[in-house]
mmCIF file of C-alpha atoms in Angstrom:
data_model
loop_
_atom_site.group_PDB
_atom_site.id
_atom_site.type_symbol
_atom_site.label_atom_id
_atom_site.label_comp_id
_atom_site.label_asym_id
_atom_site.label_seq_id
_atom_site.Cartn_x
_atom_site.Cartn_y
_atom_site.Cartn_z
ATOM 1 C CA MET N 22 8.103 -12.657 18.627
ATOM 2 C CA ARG N 23 10.252 -10.339 16.520
ATOM 3 C CA ASP N 24 10.838 -13.188 13.998
ATOM 4 C CA ILE N 25 7.143 -13.216 13.165
ATOM 5 C CA ALA N 26 7.226 -9.479 12.463
ATOM 6 C CA TYR N 27 10.141 -9.980 10.075
ATOM 7 C CA ASP N 28 8.356 -12.760 8.218
ATOM 8 C CA ASP N 29 5.259 -10.591 8.121
ATOM 9 C CA LEU N 30 7.292 -7.687 6.737
ATOM 10 C CA PHE N 31 8.474 -9.712 3.763
ATOM 11 C CA SER N 32 5.119 -11.316 2.944
ATOM 12 C CA ARG N 33 3.113 -8.130 3.448
ATOM 13 C CA THR N 34 5.476 -6.030 1.355
ATOM 14 C CA PHE N 35 5.214 -8.345 -1.625
ATOM 15 C CA GLY N 36 1.530 -9.023 -0.909
ATOM 16 C CA TYR N 37 0.910 -5.275 -1.042
ATOM 17 C CA LEU N 38 2.513 -5.086 -4.462
ATOM 18 C CA THR N 39 0.730 -8.068 -5.983
ATOM 19 C CA GLY N 40 -2.586 -7.240 -4.286
ATOM 20 C CA SER N 41 -2.459 -3.736 -5.727
ATOM 21 C CA GLY N 42 -2.250 -5.159 -9.214
ATOM 22 C CA ILE N 43 1.293 -3.885 -9.691
ATOM 23 C CA GLN N 44 3.331 -5.871 -12.174
ATOM 24 C CA LEU N 45 6.246 -7.251 -10.182
ATOM 25 C CA THR N 46 9.291 -6.751 -12.378
ATOM 26 C CA ARG N 47 12.859 -7.577 -11.465
ATOM 27 C CA ASP N 48 13.643 -3.914 -10.709
ATOM 28 C CA ARG N 49 10.583 -3.493 -8.486
ATOM 29 C CA ALA N 50 11.362 -6.695 -6.595
ATOM 30 C CA LEU N 51 14.949 -5.527 -6.021
ATOM 31 C CA ALA N 52 13.730 -2.103 -4.859
ATOM 32 C CA ALA N 53 11.319 -3.764 -2.419
ATOM 33 C CA LEU N 54 14.118 -5.982 -1.093
ATOM 34 C CA ARG N 55 16.392 -2.960 -0.652
ATOM 35 C CA LEU N 56 13.637 -1.193 1.271
ATOM 36 C CA ILE N 57 13.152 -4.224 3.535
ATOM 37 C CA GLU N 58 16.902 -4.350 4.138
ATOM 38 C CA GLU N 59 17.025 -0.637 5.051
ATOM 39 C CA ILE N 60 14.097 -1.028 7.443
ATOM 40 C CA LEU N 61 15.754 -4.003 9.144
ATOM 41 C CA VAL N 62 19.132 -2.270 9.418
ATOM 42 C CA ALA N 63 17.478 0.833 10.913
ATOM 43 C CA ASP N 64 15.590 -1.384 13.397
ATOM 44 C CA THR N 65 12.403 0.586 12.813
ATOM 45 C CA PRO N 66 9.860 0.143 15.639
ATOM 46 C CA ASP N 67 6.950 -0.495 13.240
ATOM 47 C CA PRO N 68 8.562 -2.069 10.150
ATOM 48 C CA ILE N 69 5.342 -2.968 8.321
ATOM 49 C CA ARG N 70 3.938 0.545 8.601
ATOM 50 C CA GLN N 71 7.236 1.999 7.397
ATOM 51 C CA ALA N 72 7.261 -0.323 4.376
ATOM 52 C CA VAL N 73 3.700 0.546 3.357
ATOM 53 C CA VAL N 74 4.402 4.276 3.674
ATOM 54 C CA GLU N 75 7.696 4.117 1.819
ATOM 55 C CA LEU N 76 6.834 1.648 -0.998
ATOM 56 C CA PRO N 77 4.795 4.015 -3.192
ATOM 57 C CA ARG N 78 7.564 6.638 -3.013
ATOM 58 C CA ARG N 79 10.340 4.179 -3.774
ATOM 59 C CA LEU N 80 8.607 2.514 -6.673
ATOM 60 C CA GLU N 81 7.078 5.740 -7.980
ATOM 61 C CA LEU N 82 3.603 4.237 -7.999
ATOM 62 C CA ALA N 83 0.756 6.378 -9.212
ATOM 63 C CA GLU N 84 -1.772 7.386 -6.584
ATOM 64 C CA THR N 85 -4.942 5.352 -6.920
ATOM 65 C CA PRO N 86 -8.016 7.539 -6.905
ATOM 66 C CA ILE N 87 -10.340 6.767 -4.009
ATOM 67 C CA PRO N 88 -13.845 6.044 -5.289
ATOM 68 C CA ALA N 89 -16.796 8.027 -3.952
ATOM 69 C CA ALA N 90 -18.355 6.471 -0.859
ATOM 70 C CA ARG N 91 -21.843 7.144 -2.142
ATOM 71 C CA PRO N 92 -23.643 7.342 -5.483
ATOM 72 C CA PRO N 93 -24.014 10.813 -6.994
ATOM 73 C CA ILE N 94 -27.054 12.791 -5.823
ATOM 74 C CA ARG N 95 -29.689 13.233 -8.514
ATOM 75 C CA ARG N 96 -32.651 15.466 -8.002
ATOM 76 C CA SER N 97 -36.013 13.948 -8.798
ATOM 77 C CA SER N 98 -39.643 14.128 -7.816
ATOM 78 C CA MET N 99 -41.327 11.505 -5.685
ATOM 79 C CA GLY N 100 -44.755 12.568 -6.897
ATOM 80 C CA TYR N 101 -45.727 14.713 -3.913
ATOM 81 C CA GLY N 102 -47.176 18.118 -4.528
ATOM 82 C CA ALA N 103 -50.095 19.441 -6.583
ATOM 83 C CA VAL N 104 -52.980 17.118 -7.036
#
């Protein structure tokens, strides 16, 4: 079962990078591989979580702003009131 987690670690790490729209350069790919190697050597209990937490720090990725979950509130009149 652990083999599946290792395969998942590799594919999810690189999937995270490409899915985030990050240009995968040689240096970034090598940094991601080094991170995967360190996680495997340390025998981290949750390797995928560790990779996702550590990747932005290692690759110095800019934080992506989280969009608002709702449209902005605009005051308006619905036509109720004085007749």
